[in-house]
CSV table of C-alpha atoms and ligand atoms in Angstrom, one decimal:
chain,number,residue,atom,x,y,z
A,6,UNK,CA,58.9,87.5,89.3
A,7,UNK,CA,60.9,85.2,87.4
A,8,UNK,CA,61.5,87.5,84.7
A,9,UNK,CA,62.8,90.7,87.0
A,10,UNK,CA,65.0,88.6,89.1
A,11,UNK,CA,66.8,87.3,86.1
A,12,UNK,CA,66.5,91.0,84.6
A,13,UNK,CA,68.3,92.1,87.6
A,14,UNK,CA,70.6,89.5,87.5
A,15,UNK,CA,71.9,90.1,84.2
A,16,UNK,CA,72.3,94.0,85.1
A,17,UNK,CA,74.2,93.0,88.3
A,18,UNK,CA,76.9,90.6,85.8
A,19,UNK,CA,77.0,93.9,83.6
A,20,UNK,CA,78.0,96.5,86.4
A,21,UNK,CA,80.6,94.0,87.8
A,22,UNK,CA,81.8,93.6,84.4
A,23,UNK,CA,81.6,97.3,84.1
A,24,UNK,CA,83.8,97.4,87.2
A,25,UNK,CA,86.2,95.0,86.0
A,26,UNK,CA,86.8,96.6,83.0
A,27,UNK,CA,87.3,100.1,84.6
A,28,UNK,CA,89.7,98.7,87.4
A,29,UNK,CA,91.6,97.1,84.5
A,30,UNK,CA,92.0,100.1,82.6
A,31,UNK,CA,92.9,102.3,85.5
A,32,UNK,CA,95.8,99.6,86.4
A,33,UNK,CA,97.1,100.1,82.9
A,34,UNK,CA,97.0,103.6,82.8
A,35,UNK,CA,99.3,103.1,86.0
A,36,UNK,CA,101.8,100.7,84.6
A,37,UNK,CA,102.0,103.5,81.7
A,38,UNK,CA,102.1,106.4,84.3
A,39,UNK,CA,105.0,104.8,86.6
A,40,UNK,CA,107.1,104.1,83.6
A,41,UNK,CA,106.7,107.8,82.2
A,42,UNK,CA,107.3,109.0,85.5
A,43,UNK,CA,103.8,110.4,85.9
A,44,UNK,CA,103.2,110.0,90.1
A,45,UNK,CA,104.6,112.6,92.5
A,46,UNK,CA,105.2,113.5,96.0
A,47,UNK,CA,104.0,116.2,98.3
A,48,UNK,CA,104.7,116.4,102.0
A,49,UNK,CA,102.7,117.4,104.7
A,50,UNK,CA,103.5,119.1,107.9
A,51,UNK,CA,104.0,117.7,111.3
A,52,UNK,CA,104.4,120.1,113.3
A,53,UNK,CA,104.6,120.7,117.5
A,54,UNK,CA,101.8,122.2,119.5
A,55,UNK,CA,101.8,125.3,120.3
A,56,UNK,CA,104.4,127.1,118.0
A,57,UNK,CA,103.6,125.2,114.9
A,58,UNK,CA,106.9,124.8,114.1
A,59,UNK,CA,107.7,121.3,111.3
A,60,UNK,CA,109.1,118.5,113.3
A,61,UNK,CA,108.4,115.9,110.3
A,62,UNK,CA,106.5,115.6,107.0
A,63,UNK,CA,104.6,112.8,106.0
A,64,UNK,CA,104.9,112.0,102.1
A,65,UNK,CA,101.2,111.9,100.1
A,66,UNK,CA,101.6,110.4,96.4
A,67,UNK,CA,99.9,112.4,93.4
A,68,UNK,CA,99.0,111.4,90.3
A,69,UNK,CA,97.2,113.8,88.5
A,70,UNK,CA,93.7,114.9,89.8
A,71,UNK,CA,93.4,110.9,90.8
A,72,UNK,CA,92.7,110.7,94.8
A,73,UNK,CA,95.1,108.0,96.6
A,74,UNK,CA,92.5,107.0,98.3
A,75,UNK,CA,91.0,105.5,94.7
A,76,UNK,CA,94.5,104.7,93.0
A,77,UNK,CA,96.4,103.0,95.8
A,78,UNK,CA,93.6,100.1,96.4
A,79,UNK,CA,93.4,99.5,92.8
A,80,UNK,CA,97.8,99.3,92.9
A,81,UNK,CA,97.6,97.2,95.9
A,82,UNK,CA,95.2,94.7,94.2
A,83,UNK,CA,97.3,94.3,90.9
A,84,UNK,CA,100.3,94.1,92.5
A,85,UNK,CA,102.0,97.4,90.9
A,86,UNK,CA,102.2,98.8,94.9
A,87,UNK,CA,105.1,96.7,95.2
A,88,UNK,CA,107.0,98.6,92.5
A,89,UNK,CA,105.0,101.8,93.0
A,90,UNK,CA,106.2,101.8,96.9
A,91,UNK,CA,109.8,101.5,96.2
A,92,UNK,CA,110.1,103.9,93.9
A,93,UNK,CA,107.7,106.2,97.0
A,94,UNK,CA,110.6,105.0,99.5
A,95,UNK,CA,113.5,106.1,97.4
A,96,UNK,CA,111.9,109.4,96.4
A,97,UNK,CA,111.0,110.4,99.8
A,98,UNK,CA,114.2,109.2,101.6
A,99,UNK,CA,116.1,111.1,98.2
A,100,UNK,CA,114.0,114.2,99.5
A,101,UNK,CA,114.8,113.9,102.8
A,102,UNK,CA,118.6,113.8,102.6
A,103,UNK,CA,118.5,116.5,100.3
A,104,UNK,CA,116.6,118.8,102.7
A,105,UNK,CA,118.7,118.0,106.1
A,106,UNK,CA,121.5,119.5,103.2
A,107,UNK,CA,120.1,122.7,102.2
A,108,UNK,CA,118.1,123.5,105.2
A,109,UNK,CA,119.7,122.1,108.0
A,110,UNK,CA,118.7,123.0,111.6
A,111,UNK,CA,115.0,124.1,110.1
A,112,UNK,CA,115.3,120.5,108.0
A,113,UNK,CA,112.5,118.0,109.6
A,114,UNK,CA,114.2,115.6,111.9
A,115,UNK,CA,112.1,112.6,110.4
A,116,UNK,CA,109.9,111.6,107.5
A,117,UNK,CA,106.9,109.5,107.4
A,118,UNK,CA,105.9,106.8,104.5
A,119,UNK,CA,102.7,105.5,104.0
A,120,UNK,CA,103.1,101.7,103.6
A,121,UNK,CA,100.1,99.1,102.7
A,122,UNK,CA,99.3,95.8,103.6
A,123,UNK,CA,100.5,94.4,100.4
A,124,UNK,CA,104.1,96.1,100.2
A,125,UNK,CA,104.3,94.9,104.1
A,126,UNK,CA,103.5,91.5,103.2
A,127,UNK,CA,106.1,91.2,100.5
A,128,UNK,CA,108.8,88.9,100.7
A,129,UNK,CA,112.5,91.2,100.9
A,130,UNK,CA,110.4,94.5,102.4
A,131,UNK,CA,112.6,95.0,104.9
A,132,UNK,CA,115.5,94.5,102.7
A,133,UNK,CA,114.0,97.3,100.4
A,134,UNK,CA,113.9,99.5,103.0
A,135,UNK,CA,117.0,98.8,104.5
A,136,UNK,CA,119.0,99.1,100.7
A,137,UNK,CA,116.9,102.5,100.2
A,138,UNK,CA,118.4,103.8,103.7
A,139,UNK,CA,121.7,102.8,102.7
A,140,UNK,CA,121.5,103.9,98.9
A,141,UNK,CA,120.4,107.5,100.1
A,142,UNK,CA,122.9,107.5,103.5
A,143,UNK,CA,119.9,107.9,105.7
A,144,UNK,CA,119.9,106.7,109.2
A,145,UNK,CA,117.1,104.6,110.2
A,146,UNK,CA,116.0,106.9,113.0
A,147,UNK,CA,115.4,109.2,110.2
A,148,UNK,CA,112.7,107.2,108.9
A,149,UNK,CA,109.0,106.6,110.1
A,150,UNK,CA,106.8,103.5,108.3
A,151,UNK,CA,103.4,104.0,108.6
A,152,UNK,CA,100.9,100.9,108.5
A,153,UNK,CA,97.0,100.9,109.5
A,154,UNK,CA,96.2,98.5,112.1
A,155,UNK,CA,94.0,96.2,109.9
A,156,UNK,CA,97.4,95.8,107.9
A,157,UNK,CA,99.3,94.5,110.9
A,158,UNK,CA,96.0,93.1,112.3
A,159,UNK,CA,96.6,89.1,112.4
A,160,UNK,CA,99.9,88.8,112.6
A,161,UNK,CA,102.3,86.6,110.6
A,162,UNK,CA,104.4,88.2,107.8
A,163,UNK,CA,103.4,91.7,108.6
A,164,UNK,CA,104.2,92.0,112.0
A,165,UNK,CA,107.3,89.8,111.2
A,166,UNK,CA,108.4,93.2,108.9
A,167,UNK,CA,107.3,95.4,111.5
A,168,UNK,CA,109.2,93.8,114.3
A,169,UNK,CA,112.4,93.7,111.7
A,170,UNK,CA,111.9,96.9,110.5
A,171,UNK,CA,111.8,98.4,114.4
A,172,UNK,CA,114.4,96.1,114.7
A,173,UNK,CA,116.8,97.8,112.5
A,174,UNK,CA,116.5,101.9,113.9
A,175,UNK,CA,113.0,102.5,111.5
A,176,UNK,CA,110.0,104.2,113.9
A,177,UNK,CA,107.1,102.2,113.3
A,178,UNK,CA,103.8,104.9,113.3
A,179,UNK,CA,99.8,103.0,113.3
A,180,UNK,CA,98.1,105.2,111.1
A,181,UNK,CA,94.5,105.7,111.7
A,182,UNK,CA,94.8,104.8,115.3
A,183,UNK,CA,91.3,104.1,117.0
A,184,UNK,CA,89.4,103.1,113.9
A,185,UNK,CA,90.8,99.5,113.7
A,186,UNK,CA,89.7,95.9,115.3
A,187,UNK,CA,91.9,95.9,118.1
A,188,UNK,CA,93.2,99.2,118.4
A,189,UNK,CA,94.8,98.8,121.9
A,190,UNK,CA,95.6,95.1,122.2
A,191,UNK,CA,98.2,96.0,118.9
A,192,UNK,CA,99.8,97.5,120.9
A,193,UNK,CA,101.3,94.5,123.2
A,194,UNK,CA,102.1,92.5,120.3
A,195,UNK,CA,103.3,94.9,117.2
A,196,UNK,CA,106.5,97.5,118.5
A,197,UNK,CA,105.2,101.1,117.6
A,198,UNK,CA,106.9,104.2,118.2
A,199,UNK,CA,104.4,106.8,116.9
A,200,UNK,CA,100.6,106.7,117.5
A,201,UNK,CA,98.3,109.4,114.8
A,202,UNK,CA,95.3,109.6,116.4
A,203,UNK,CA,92.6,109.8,113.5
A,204,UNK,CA,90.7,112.6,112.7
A,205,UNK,CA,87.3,111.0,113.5
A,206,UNK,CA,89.0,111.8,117.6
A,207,UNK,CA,90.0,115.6,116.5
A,208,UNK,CA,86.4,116.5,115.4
A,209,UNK,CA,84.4,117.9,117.4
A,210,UNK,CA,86.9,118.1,119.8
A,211,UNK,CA,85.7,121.4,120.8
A,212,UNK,CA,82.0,119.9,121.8
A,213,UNK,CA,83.4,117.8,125.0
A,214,UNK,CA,81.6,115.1,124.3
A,215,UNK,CA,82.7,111.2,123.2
A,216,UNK,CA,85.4,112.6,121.1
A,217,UNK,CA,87.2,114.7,123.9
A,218,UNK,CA,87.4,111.5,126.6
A,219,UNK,CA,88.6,109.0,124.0
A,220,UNK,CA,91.3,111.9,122.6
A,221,UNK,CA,92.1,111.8,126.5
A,222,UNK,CA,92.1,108.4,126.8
A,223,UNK,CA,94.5,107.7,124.0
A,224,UNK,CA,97.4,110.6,124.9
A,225,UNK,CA,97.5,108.8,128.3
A,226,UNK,CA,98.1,105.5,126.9
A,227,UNK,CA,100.5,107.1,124.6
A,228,UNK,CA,102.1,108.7,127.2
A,229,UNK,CA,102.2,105.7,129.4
A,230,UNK,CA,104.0,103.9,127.1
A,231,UNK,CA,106.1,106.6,125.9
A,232,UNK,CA,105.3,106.7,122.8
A,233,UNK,CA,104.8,110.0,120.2
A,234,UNK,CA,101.1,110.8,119.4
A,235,UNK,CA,100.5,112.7,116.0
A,236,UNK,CA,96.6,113.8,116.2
A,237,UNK,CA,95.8,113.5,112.5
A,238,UNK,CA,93.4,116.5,110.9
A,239,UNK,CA,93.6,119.3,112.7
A,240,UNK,CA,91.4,122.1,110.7
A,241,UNK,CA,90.9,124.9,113.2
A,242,UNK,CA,93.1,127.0,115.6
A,243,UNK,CA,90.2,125.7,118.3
A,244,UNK,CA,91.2,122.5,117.4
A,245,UNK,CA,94.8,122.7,117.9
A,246,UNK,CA,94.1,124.3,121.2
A,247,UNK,CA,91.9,121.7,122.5
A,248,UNK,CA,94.6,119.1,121.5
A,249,UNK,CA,97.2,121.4,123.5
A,250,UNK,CA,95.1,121.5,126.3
A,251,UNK,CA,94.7,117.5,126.4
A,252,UNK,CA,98.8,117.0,126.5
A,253,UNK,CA,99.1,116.6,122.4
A,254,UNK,CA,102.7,118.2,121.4
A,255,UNK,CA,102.7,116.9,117.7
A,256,UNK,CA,100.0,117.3,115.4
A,257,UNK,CA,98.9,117.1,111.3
A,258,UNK,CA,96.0,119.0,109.5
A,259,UNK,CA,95.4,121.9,107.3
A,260,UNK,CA,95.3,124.0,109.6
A,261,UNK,CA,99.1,123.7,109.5
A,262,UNK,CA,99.8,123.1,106.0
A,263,UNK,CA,98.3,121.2,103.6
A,264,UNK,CA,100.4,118.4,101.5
A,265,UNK,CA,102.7,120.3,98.9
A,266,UNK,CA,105.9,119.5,96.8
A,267,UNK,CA,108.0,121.7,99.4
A,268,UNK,CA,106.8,122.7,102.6
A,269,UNK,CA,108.4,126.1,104.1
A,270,UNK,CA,111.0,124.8,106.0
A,271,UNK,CA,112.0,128.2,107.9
A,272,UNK,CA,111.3,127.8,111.4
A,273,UNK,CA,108.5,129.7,111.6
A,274,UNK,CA,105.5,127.9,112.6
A,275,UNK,CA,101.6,128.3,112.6
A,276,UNK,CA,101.0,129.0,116.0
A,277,UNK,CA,97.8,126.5,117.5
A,278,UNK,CA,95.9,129.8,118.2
B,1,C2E,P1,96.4,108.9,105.3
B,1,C2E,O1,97.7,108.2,105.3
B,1,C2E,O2,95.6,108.8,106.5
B,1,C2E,O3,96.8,110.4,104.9
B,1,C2E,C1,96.1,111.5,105.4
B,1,C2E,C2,95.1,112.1,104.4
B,1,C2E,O4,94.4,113.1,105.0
B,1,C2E,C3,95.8,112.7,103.2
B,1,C2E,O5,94.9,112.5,102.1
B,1,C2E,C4,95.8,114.2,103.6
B,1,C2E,O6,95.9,115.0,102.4
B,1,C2E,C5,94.5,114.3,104.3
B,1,C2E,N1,94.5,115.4,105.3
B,1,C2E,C6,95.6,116.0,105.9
B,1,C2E,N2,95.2,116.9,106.7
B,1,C2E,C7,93.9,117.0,106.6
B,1,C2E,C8,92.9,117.9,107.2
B,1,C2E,O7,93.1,118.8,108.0
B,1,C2E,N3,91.6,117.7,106.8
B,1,C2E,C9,91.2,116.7,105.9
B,1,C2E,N4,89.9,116.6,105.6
B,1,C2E,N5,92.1,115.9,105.3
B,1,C2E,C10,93.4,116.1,105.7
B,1,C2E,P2,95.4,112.0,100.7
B,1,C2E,O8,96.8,112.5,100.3
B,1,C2E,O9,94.3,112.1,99.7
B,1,C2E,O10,95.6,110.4,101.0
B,1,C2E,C11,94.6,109.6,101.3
B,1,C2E,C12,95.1,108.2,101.7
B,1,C2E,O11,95.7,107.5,100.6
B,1,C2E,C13,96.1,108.2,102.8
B,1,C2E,O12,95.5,108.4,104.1
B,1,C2E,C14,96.8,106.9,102.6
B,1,C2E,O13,96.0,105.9,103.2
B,1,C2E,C15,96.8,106.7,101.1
B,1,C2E,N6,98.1,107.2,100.6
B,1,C2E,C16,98.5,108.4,100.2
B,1,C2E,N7,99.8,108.5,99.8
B,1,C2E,C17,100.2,107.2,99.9
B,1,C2E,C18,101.5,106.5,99.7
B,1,C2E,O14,102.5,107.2,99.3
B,1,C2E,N8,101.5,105.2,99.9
B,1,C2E,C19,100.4,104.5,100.4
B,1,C2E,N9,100.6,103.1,100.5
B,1,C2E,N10,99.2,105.0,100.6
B,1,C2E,C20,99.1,106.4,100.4
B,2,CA,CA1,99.4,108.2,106.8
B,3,CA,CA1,96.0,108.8,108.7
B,4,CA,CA1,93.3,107.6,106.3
């Protein structure tokens, strides 16, 4: 027994190493990537319920065939988020102002950044932000800063950022919303402007079961407090309906558009169906 528990021991050492080893490698191949000007933006649709029409875009950063959702954890644990995210902030804010100037009245009237714990965390954030507005001549109302509840969860720095941030004309959105610790109770301590309602709540929306009352639930609190409500991952035309039907007026998902370099800003939406 001896022998297999040390056997598996020295196999467990090997796979972390293993891991180690690949989470260094992928970190430089970033450092390399962000100085050759490798990642990319594409924007997603926001759009209003039920003509489809864009109201915002939320920016999604690209690097190759590499999901964010593999990248970004790995940036955020070797620091290069910091760098990574200001260089997402200016692009995006650079893309913005450029669109409100060629497309005008079809122009979305805000974009969305996604911004991790880390970057939140960082001392000078807000002062980032605020320099990108001003570099680009972007008003603050312009701009929505999108942090998960677990990032804000706990206080201190964070919400310190937040509460500047909000402070200074930027719409704070909780990402996620619903999947978190404390979902509701954030929202008497952290100022948010925009709730997106997860996509675990748009699922199965259609089957009136758990999913409808909590989607319920969640637009009347929105509501209540007058705050926006983005339901996140809308696939279907049944979907956007449903959502309709509950009192949604914004909503995000392929069934709109998926994420692309440039959305077609023409006024002519997808209707919910
Ligand atoms: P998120 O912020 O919740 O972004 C939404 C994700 O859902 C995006 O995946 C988007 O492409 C995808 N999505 C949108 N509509 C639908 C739909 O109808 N169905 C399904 N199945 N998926 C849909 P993506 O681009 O792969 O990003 C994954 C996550 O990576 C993001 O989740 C976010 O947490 C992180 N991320 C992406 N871009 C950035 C960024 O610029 N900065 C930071 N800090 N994180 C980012
Ligand atoms: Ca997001
Ligand atoms: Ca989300
Ligand atoms: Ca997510």
């Amino acid at each position: 027994a001896a022998k297999t528990t040390k056997a598996r021991f020295r196999r467990y050492v090997v796979e972390l190493d293993d891991r180690a080893d690949e989470e260094a490698r992928l970190g430089a191949e970033m450092r390399a990537a962000l100085d050759a000007g490798q990642f990319t933006l594409v924007y997603q649709p926001i759009v209003s319920l039920p003509d489809g029409e864009i109201r915002y875009v939320e920016s999604l950063v690209r690097w190759g065939r590499s999901s964010p959702a593999v990248f970004i954890p790995v940036a955020e644990r070797n620091g290069l988020i910091v760098e990574l995210g200001e260089w997402i902030l200016r692009t995006a804010c650079a893309q913005f102002v450029a669109w409100q100037a060629a497309y005008g009245e079809f122009a979305p009237e805000r974009i969305s950044v996604n911004v991790s714990a880390r970057q939140l965390a960082e001392p000078g954030f807000v002062e980032v932000v605020a320099d990108t507005l001003a570099g680009t001549g972007m008003a603050p109302g312009h701009l929505i800063v999108e942090v998960t509840e677990t990032a804000v969860f706990g206080g201190g720095v964070a919400v310190r950022a937040v509460e500047e941030l909000h402070e200074l004309g930027v719409n704070i959105a909780l990402d996620d919303f619903g999947t978190g610790h404390s979902s509701l109770g954030l929202l008497q301590t952290v100022p948010v402007d925009v709730l997106k309602v997860d996509k675990s709540f748009v699922d199965n929306l259609a089957m009136a079961g758990r999913h409808a009352v909590i989607a319920t639930a969640l637009i009347q609190v929105t509501d209540g407090l007058g705050l926006t409500a983005v339901a996140e991952g809308v696939e279907t035309a049944e979907q956007a309906r449903s959502l309709y039907e509950l009192g949604y007026r914004l909503a995000q998902g392929y069934h709109f558009g998926r994420p692309v370099p440039e959305p077609a800003f023409n006024g002519i939406g997808v209707a919910a169906g």
